[in-house]
Amino acid sequence: MTAGLWQNWVLPGIWTTLQLLVYGAALAAVVAFTVGTARTHRSRFVRFAAAAYTEVFRGVSALVLMFWLFFVVPPLAGWQLLPMWAAVLALGLSYGAYGAEVVRGALNAVPTAQREAAVALSLTPWQRLRLVLLPQALPEMLPPLCNLLIELLKGTALVSLLGVGDVSFAAYLVRLATQESAQIYGAVLVVYFVIAMVIIRAMKALERRAKTRVGAVVR
């Protein structure tokens, strides 16, 4: 693979993949914490609505949702999503539903004594969540959320089916131009592996930091 092909196609593809990862992860995080917290709400209606969202989007293929947002929504709504944003929306909504279950489980795992202590201190529900529940639940969330982030990284390859120039799509074009399948796809494997390792290291560092802060909250 020549340097020109790498510079003109593969490097822009890597940048597009990173953008999809960051934007998709940001949307998924908002969805996960919003819906996951709603799953623990006192209101039965709120819990039902959050559970319905989770079950629907966990049961729908991210690829089909991506196609639906890109091909079906425009004729109905009268406006067209760019392929990039249709992909981000589909990935964020799908992986956010999985993340919501992680958040719910971690919040429910906080010891009852901690909840009762927060109530005894007359903390508001928002204060209980922010000062007591989330700091203790966060270390439990991070390992499964790290796994979801890696899955999201691999899921970004789906966008190539919409013609988005991510690293997978760039690899396909380079393979057509050079007929060097082993070399180009070997390089792409390394690219995904390196990005995944950076994510893992960052999440492990965040997990260690969260665990050191939990001791202060419990004491």
PDB file of N, CA and C in Angstrom, residues 78-154:
ATOM      1  N   GLY A  78     -39.832  14.922   5.824  1.00  0.00           N
ATOM      2  CA  GLY A  78     -39.600  16.019   4.899  1.00  0.00           C
ATOM      3  C   GLY A  78     -38.224  16.630   4.997  1.00  0.00           C
ATOM      4  N   TRP A  79     -37.313  15.970   5.694  1.00  0.00           N
ATOM      5  CA  TRP A  79     -35.928  16.444   5.756  1.00  0.00           C
ATOM      6  C   TRP A  79     -34.997  15.245   5.767  1.00  0.00           C
ATOM      7  N   GLN A  80     -33.760  15.489   5.322  1.00  0.00           N
ATOM      8  CA  GLN A  80     -32.805  14.409   5.118  1.00  0.00           C
ATOM      9  C   GLN A  80     -31.658  14.515   6.126  1.00  0.00           C
ATOM     10  N   LEU A  81     -31.418  13.424   6.834  1.00  0.00           N
ATOM     11  CA  LEU A  81     -30.247  13.357   7.711  1.00  0.00           C
ATOM     12  C   LEU A  81     -29.016  13.039   6.878  1.00  0.00           C
ATOM     13  N   LEU A  82     -27.910  13.693   7.193  1.00  0.00           N
ATOM     14  CA  LEU A  82     -26.648  13.312   6.582  1.00  0.00           C
ATOM     15  C   LEU A  82     -26.281  11.895   7.031  1.00  0.00           C
ATOM     16  N   PRO A  83     -25.615  11.123   6.178  1.00  0.00           N
ATOM     17  CA  PRO A  83     -25.254   9.746   6.561  1.00  0.00           C
ATOM     18  C   PRO A  83     -24.490   9.683   7.882  1.00  0.00           C
ATOM     19  N   MET A  84     -23.588  10.627   8.090  1.00  0.00           N
ATOM     20  CA  MET A  84     -22.797  10.648   9.318  1.00  0.00           C
ATOM     21  C   MET A  84     -23.685  10.756  10.552  1.00  0.00           C
ATOM     22  N   TRP A  85     -24.663  11.659  10.506  1.00  0.00           N
ATOM     23  CA  TRP A  85     -25.504  11.896  11.686  1.00  0.00           C
ATOM     24  C   TRP A  85     -26.571  10.821  11.842  1.00  0.00           C
ATOM     25  N   ALA A  86     -27.009  10.230  10.740  1.00  0.00           N
ATOM     26  CA  ALA A  86     -27.903   9.080  10.856  1.00  0.00           C
ATOM     27  C   ALA A  86     -27.185   7.931  11.551  1.00  0.00           C
ATOM     28  N   ALA A  87     -25.911   7.753  11.218  1.00  0.00           N
ATOM     29  CA  ALA A  87     -25.115   6.701  11.855  1.00  0.00           C
ATOM     30  C   ALA A  87     -24.896   6.981  13.331  1.00  0.00           C
ATOM     31  N   VAL A  88     -24.543   8.223  13.666  1.00  0.00           N
ATOM     32  CA  VAL A  88     -24.321   8.593  15.069  1.00  0.00           C
ATOM     33  C   VAL A  88     -25.595   8.395  15.877  1.00  0.00           C
ATOM     34  N   LEU A  89     -26.723   8.818  15.326  1.00  0.00           N
ATOM     35  CA  LEU A  89     -27.997   8.690  16.030  1.00  0.00           C
ATOM     36  C   LEU A  89     -28.347   7.228  16.259  1.00  0.00           C
ATOM     37  N   ALA A  90     -28.173   6.400  15.243  1.00  0.00           N
ATOM     38  CA  ALA A  90     -28.491   4.977  15.378  1.00  0.00           C
ATOM     39  C   ALA A  90     -27.581   4.299  16.396  1.00  0.00           C
ATOM     40  N   LEU A  91     -26.292   4.579  16.330  1.00  0.00           N
ATOM     41  CA  LEU A  91     -25.348   3.968  17.263  1.00  0.00           C
ATOM     42  C   LEU A  91     -25.598   4.442  18.686  1.00  0.00           C
ATOM     43  N   GLY A  92     -25.825   5.748  18.855  1.00  0.00           N
ATOM     44  CA  GLY A  92     -26.044   6.289  20.196  1.00  0.00           C
ATOM     45  C   GLY A  92     -27.305   5.756  20.842  1.00  0.00           C
ATOM     46  N   LEU A  93     -28.392   5.680  20.076  1.00  0.00           N
ATOM     47  CA  LEU A  93     -29.650   5.174  20.624  1.00  0.00           C
ATOM     48  C   LEU A  93     -29.563   3.690  20.956  1.00  0.00           C
ATOM     49  N   SER A  94     -28.902   2.920  20.089  1.00  0.00           N
ATOM     50  CA  SER A  94     -28.811   1.470  20.301  1.00  0.00           C
ATOM     51  C   SER A  94     -27.915   1.134  21.490  1.00  0.00           C
ATOM     52  N   TYR A  95     -26.699   1.658  21.488  1.00  0.00           N
ATOM     53  CA  TYR A  95     -25.762   1.321  22.568  1.00  0.00           C
ATOM     54  C   TYR A  95     -26.129   2.027  23.868  1.00  0.00           C
ATOM     55  N   GLY A  96     -26.836   3.153  23.765  1.00  0.00           N
ATOM     56  CA  GLY A  96     -27.332   3.802  24.972  1.00  0.00           C
ATOM     57  C   GLY A  96     -28.337   2.946  25.712  1.00  0.00           C
ATOM     58  N   ALA A  97     -29.128   2.169  24.962  1.00  0.00           N
ATOM     59  CA  ALA A  97     -30.103   1.268  25.598  1.00  0.00           C
ATOM     60  C   ALA A  97     -29.389   0.188  26.400  1.00  0.00           C
ATOM     61  N   TYR A  98     -28.314  -0.361  25.853  1.00  0.00           N
ATOM     62  CA  TYR A  98     -27.530  -1.346  26.605  1.00  0.00           C
ATOM     63  C   TYR A  98     -26.883  -0.702  27.828  1.00  0.00           C
ATOM     64  N   GLY A  99     -26.357   0.509  27.640  1.00  0.00           N
ATOM     65  CA  GLY A  99     -25.729   1.204  28.758  1.00  0.00           C
ATOM     66  C   GLY A  99     -26.712   1.541  29.863  1.00  0.00           C
ATOM     67  N   ALA A 100     -27.979   1.775  29.505  1.00  0.00           N
ATOM     68  CA  ALA A 100     -28.989   2.095  30.514  1.00  0.00           C
ATOM     69  C   ALA A 100     -29.155   0.952  31.508  1.00  0.00           C
ATOM     70  N   GLU A 101     -29.069  -0.280  31.020  1.00  0.00           N
ATOM     71  CA  GLU A 101     -29.172  -1.425  31.916  1.00  0.00           C
ATOM     72  C   GLU A 101     -27.967  -1.515  32.848  1.00  0.00           C
ATOM     73  N   VAL A 102     -26.800  -1.132  32.350  1.00  0.00           N
ATOM     74  CA  VAL A 102     -25.600  -1.100  33.198  1.00  0.00           C
ATOM     75  C   VAL A 102     -25.776  -0.077  34.311  1.00  0.00           C
ATOM     76  N   VAL A 103     -26.256   1.114  33.946  1.00  0.00           N
ATOM     77  CA  VAL A 103     -26.461   2.175  34.934  1.00  0.00           C
ATOM     78  C   VAL A 103     -27.510   1.749  35.965  1.00  0.00           C
ATOM     79  N   ARG A 104     -28.602   1.187  35.508  1.00  0.00           N
ATOM     80  CA  ARG A 104     -29.658   0.748  36.428  1.00  0.00           C
ATOM     81  C   ARG A 104     -29.130  -0.288  37.412  1.00  0.00           C
ATOM     82  N   GLY A 105     -28.428  -1.282  36.899  1.00  0.00           N
ATOM     83  CA  GLY A 105     -27.906  -2.326  37.773  1.00  0.00           C
ATOM     84  C   GLY A 105     -26.924  -1.796  38.797  1.00  0.00           C
ATOM     85  N   ALA A 106     -26.058  -0.873  38.373  1.00  0.00           N
ATOM     86  CA  ALA A 106     -25.072  -0.321  39.294  1.00  0.00           C
ATOM     87  C   ALA A 106     -25.737   0.536  40.376  1.00  0.00           C
ATOM     88  N   LEU A 107     -26.749   1.317  40.001  1.00  0.00           N
ATOM     89  CA  LEU A 107     -27.457   2.130  40.994  1.00  0.00           C
ATOM     90  C   LEU A 107     -28.200   1.254  41.993  1.00  0.00           C
ATOM     91  N   ASN A 108     -28.802   0.185  41.512  1.00  0.00           N
ATOM     92  CA  ASN A 108     -29.529  -0.713  42.414  1.00  0.00           C
ATOM     93  C   ASN A 108     -28.590  -1.491  43.328  1.00  0.00           C
ATOM     94  N   ALA A 109     -27.313  -1.577  42.955  1.00  0.00           N
ATOM     95  CA  ALA A 109     -26.345  -2.324  43.754  1.00  0.00           C
ATOM     96  C   ALA A 109     -25.786  -1.514  44.920  1.00  0.00           C
ATOM     97  N   VAL A 110     -26.065  -0.213  44.944  1.00  0.00           N
ATOM     98  CA  VAL A 110     -25.602   0.611  46.072  1.00  0.00           C
ATOM     99  C   VAL A 110     -26.303   0.125  47.343  1.00  0.00           C
ATOM    100  N   PRO A 111     -25.568  -0.111  48.436  1.00  0.00           N
ATOM    101  CA  PRO A 111     -26.183  -0.649  49.665  1.00  0.00           C
ATOM    102  C   PRO A 111     -27.355   0.196  50.155  1.00  0.00           C
ATOM    103  N   THR A 112     -28.370  -0.480  50.643  1.00  0.00           N
ATOM    104  CA  THR A 112     -29.566   0.201  51.141  1.00  0.00           C
ATOM    105  C   THR A 112     -29.229   1.160  52.268  1.00  0.00           C
ATOM    106  N   ALA A 113     -28.246   0.800  53.077  1.00  0.00           N
ATOM    107  CA  ALA A 113     -27.858   1.678  54.194  1.00  0.00           C
ATOM    108  C   ALA A 113     -27.412   3.040  53.703  1.00  0.00           C
ATOM    109  N   GLN A 114     -26.744   3.079  52.561  1.00  0.00           N
ATOM    110  CA  GLN A 114     -26.297   4.359  52.003  1.00  0.00           C
ATOM    111  C   GLN A 114     -27.495   5.201  51.557  1.00  0.00           C
ATOM    112  N   ARG A 115     -28.477   4.556  50.984  1.00  0.00           N
ATOM    113  CA  ARG A 115     -29.689   5.285  50.580  1.00  0.00           C
ATOM    114  C   ARG A 115     -30.421   5.841  51.803  1.00  0.00           C
ATOM    115  N   GLU A 116     -30.545   4.996  52.830  1.00  0.00           N
ATOM    116  CA  GLU A 116     -31.243   5.432  54.031  1.00  0.00           C
ATOM    117  C   GLU A 116     -30.501   6.571  54.721  1.00  0.00           C
ATOM    118  N   ALA A 117     -29.178   6.518  54.707  1.00  0.00           N
ATOM    119  CA  ALA A 117     -28.392   7.597  55.307  1.00  0.00           C
ATOM    120  C   ALA A 117     -28.601   8.908  54.561  1.00  0.00           C
ATOM    121  N   ALA A 118     -28.673   8.824  53.221  1.00  0.00           N
ATOM    122  CA  ALA A 118     -28.896  10.032  52.430  1.00  0.00           C
ATOM    123  C   ALA A 118     -30.263  10.633  52.709  1.00  0.00           C
ATOM    124  N   VAL A 119     -31.269   9.766  52.883  1.00  0.00           N
ATOM    125  CA  VAL A 119     -32.607  10.247  53.219  1.00  0.00           C
ATOM    126  C   VAL A 119     -32.613  10.874  54.604  1.00  0.00           C
ATOM    127  N   ALA A 120     -31.893  10.236  55.539  1.00  0.00           N
ATOM    128  CA  ALA A 120     -31.833  10.767  56.901  1.00  0.00           C
ATOM    129  C   ALA A 120     -31.181  12.140  56.958  1.00  0.00           C
ATOM    130  N   LEU A 121     -30.282  12.407  56.025  1.00  0.00           N
ATOM    131  CA  LEU A 121     -29.629  13.714  55.963  1.00  0.00           C
ATOM    132  C   LEU A 121     -30.477  14.755  55.238  1.00  0.00           C
ATOM    133  N   SER A 122     -31.692  14.373  54.862  1.00  0.00           N
ATOM    134  CA  SER A 122     -32.639  15.273  54.178  1.00  0.00           C
ATOM    135  C   SER A 122     -32.115  15.768  52.832  1.00  0.00           C
ATOM    136  N   LEU A 123     -31.370  14.919  52.144  1.00  0.00           N
ATOM    137  CA  LEU A 123     -30.903  15.281  50.808  1.00  0.00           C
ATOM    138  C   LEU A 123     -32.042  15.136  49.809  1.00  0.00           C
ATOM    139  N   THR A 124     -32.078  16.011  48.842  1.00  0.00           N
ATOM    140  CA  THR A 124     -33.072  15.910  47.780  1.00  0.00           C
ATOM    141  C   THR A 124     -32.735  14.704  46.891  1.00  0.00           C
ATOM    142  N   PRO A 125     -33.711  14.228  46.098  1.00  0.00           N
ATOM    143  CA  PRO A 125     -33.399  13.108  45.197  1.00  0.00           C
ATOM    144  C   PRO A 125     -32.203  13.386  44.294  1.00  0.00           C
ATOM    145  N   TRP A 126     -32.104  14.601  43.770  1.00  0.00           N
ATOM    146  CA  TRP A 126     -30.966  14.942  42.911  1.00  0.00           C
ATOM    147  C   TRP A 126     -29.661  14.916  43.700  1.00  0.00           C
ATOM    148  N   GLN A 127     -29.676  15.428  44.933  1.00  0.00           N
ATOM    149  CA  GLN A 127     -28.473  15.392  45.754  1.00  0.00           C
ATOM    150  C   GLN A 127     -28.077  13.971  46.115  1.00  0.00           C
ATOM    151  N   ARG A 128     -29.064  13.124  46.410  1.00  0.00           N
ATOM    152  CA  ARG A 128     -28.766  11.718  46.716  1.00  0.00           C
ATOM    153  C   ARG A 128     -28.103  11.039  45.520  1.00  0.00           C
ATOM    154  N   LEU A 129     -28.639  11.333  44.345  1.00  0.00           N
ATOM    155  CA  LEU A 129     -28.083  10.718  43.140  1.00  0.00           C
ATOM    156  C   LEU A 129     -26.660  11.212  42.877  1.00  0.00           C
ATOM    157  N   ARG A 130     -26.474  12.527  42.965  1.00  0.00           N
ATOM    158  CA  ARG A 130     -25.185  13.124  42.595  1.00  0.00           C
ATOM    159  C   ARG A 130     -24.100  12.903  43.639  1.00  0.00           C
ATOM    160  N   LEU A 131     -24.471  12.964  44.918  1.00  0.00           N
ATOM    161  CA  LEU A 131     -23.467  12.933  45.985  1.00  0.00           C
ATOM    162  C   LEU A 131     -23.246  11.545  46.591  1.00  0.00           C
ATOM    163  N   VAL A 132     -24.252  10.689  46.512  1.00  0.00           N
ATOM    164  CA  VAL A 132     -24.151   9.395  47.194  1.00  0.00           C
ATOM    165  C   VAL A 132     -24.202   8.222  46.225  1.00  0.00           C
ATOM    166  N   LEU A 133     -25.235   8.176  45.388  1.00  0.00           N
ATOM    167  CA  LEU A 133     -25.451   6.988  44.565  1.00  0.00           C
ATOM    168  C   LEU A 133     -24.461   6.872  43.411  1.00  0.00           C
ATOM    169  N   LEU A 134     -24.356   7.927  42.594  1.00  0.00           N
ATOM    170  CA  LEU A 134     -23.485   7.837  41.424  1.00  0.00           C
ATOM    171  C   LEU A 134     -22.014   7.619  41.784  1.00  0.00           C
ATOM    172  N   PRO A 135     -21.466   8.329  42.789  1.00  0.00           N
ATOM    173  CA  PRO A 135     -20.054   8.071  43.117  1.00  0.00           C
ATOM    174  C   PRO A 135     -19.784   6.623  43.506  1.00  0.00           C
ATOM    175  N   GLN A 136     -20.741   5.972  44.157  1.00  0.00           N
ATOM    176  CA  GLN A 136     -20.534   4.577  44.548  1.00  0.00           C
ATOM    177  C   GLN A 136     -20.854   3.604  43.413  1.00  0.00           C
ATOM    178  N   ALA A 137     -21.768   3.982  42.544  1.00  0.00           N
ATOM    179  CA  ALA A 137     -22.144   3.096  41.438  1.00  0.00           C
ATOM    180  C   ALA A 137     -21.161   3.173  40.280  1.00  0.00           C
ATOM    181  N   LEU A 138     -20.467   4.296  40.142  1.00  0.00           N
ATOM    182  CA  LEU A 138     -19.601   4.503  38.972  1.00  0.00           C
ATOM    183  C   LEU A 138     -18.525   3.425  38.813  1.00  0.00           C
ATOM    184  N   PRO A 139     -17.801   3.040  39.879  1.00  0.00           N
ATOM    185  CA  PRO A 139     -16.791   1.977  39.686  1.00  0.00           C
ATOM    186  C   PRO A 139     -17.377   0.669  39.187  1.00  0.00           C
ATOM    187  N   GLU A 140     -18.639   0.378  39.550  1.00  0.00           N
ATOM    188  CA  GLU A 140     -19.284  -0.841  39.076  1.00  0.00           C
ATOM    189  C   GLU A 140     -19.722  -0.717  37.615  1.00  0.00           C
ATOM    190  N   MET A 141     -20.003   0.517  37.192  1.00  0.00           N
ATOM    191  CA  MET A 141     -20.433   0.731  35.813  1.00  0.00           C
ATOM    192  C   MET A 141     -19.286   0.649  34.817  1.00  0.00           C
ATOM    193  N   LEU A 142     -18.107   1.109  35.204  1.00  0.00           N
ATOM    194  CA  LEU A 142     -17.053   1.356  34.230  1.00  0.00           C
ATOM    195  C   LEU A 142     -16.593   0.120  33.456  1.00  0.00           C
ATOM    196  N   PRO A 143     -16.370  -1.043  34.111  1.00  0.00           N
ATOM    197  CA  PRO A 143     -15.939  -2.202  33.297  1.00  0.00           C
ATOM    198  C   PRO A 143     -16.942  -2.598  32.206  1.00  0.00           C
ATOM    199  N   PRO A 144     -18.248  -2.755  32.518  1.00  0.00           N
ATOM    200  CA  PRO A 144     -19.177  -3.081  31.423  1.00  0.00           C
ATOM    201  C   PRO A 144     -19.346  -1.938  30.423  1.00  0.00           C
ATOM    202  N   LEU A 145     -19.244  -0.693  30.880  1.00  0.00           N
ATOM    203  CA  LEU A 145     -19.325   0.424  29.939  1.00  0.00           C
ATOM    204  C   LEU A 145     -18.113   0.442  29.017  1.00  0.00           C
ATOM    205  N   CYS A 146     -16.958   0.030  29.528  1.00  0.00           N
ATOM    206  CA  CYS A 146     -15.769  -0.093  28.688  1.00  0.00           C
ATOM    207  C   CYS A 146     -16.008  -1.114  27.583  1.00  0.00           C
ATOM    208  N   ASN A 147     -16.606  -2.248  27.953  1.00  0.00           N
ATOM    209  CA  ASN A 147     -16.928  -3.266  26.945  1.00  0.00           C
ATOM    210  C   ASN A 147     -17.884  -2.719  25.888  1.00  0.00           C
ATOM    211  N   LEU A 148     -18.880  -1.950  26.337  1.00  0.00           N
ATOM    212  CA  LEU A 148     -19.820  -1.369  25.377  1.00  0.00           C
ATOM    213  C   LEU A 148     -19.132  -0.365  24.455  1.00  0.00           C
ATOM    214  N   LEU A 149     -18.174   0.370  25.006  1.00  0.00           N
ATOM    215  CA  LEU A 149     -17.452   1.334  24.185  1.00  0.00           C
ATOM    216  C   LEU A 149     -16.629   0.632  23.110  1.00  0.00           C
ATOM    217  N   ILE A 150     -16.039  -0.507  23.461  1.00  0.00           N
ATOM    218  CA  ILE A 150     -15.312  -1.283  22.461  1.00  0.00           C
ATOM    219  C   ILE A 150     -16.274  -1.812  21.392  1.00  0.00           C
ATOM    220  N   GLU A 151     -17.438  -2.285  21.833  1.00  0.00           N
ATOM    221  CA  GLU A 151     -18.437  -2.749  20.868  1.00  0.00           C
ATOM    222  C   GLU A 151     -18.908  -1.618  19.962  1.00  0.00           C
ATOM    223  N   LEU A 152     -19.039  -0.418  20.533  1.00  0.00           N
ATOM    224  CA  LEU A 152     -19.418   0.739  19.726  1.00  0.00           C
ATOM    225  C   LEU A 152     -18.356   1.045  18.686  1.00  0.00           C
ATOM    226  N   LEU A 153     -17.081   0.951  19.087  1.00  0.00           N
ATOM    227  CA  LEU A 153     -15.990   1.155  18.131  1.00  0.00           C
ATOM    228  C   LEU A 153     -16.125   0.195  16.953  1.00  0.00           C
ATOM    229  N   LYS A 154     -16.354  -1.072  17.253  1.00  0.00           N
ATOM    230  CA  LYS A 154     -16.500  -2.059  16.172  1.00  0.00           C
ATOM    231  C   LYS A 154     -17.784  -1.825  15.377  1.00  0.00           C
TER     232      LYS A 154
END
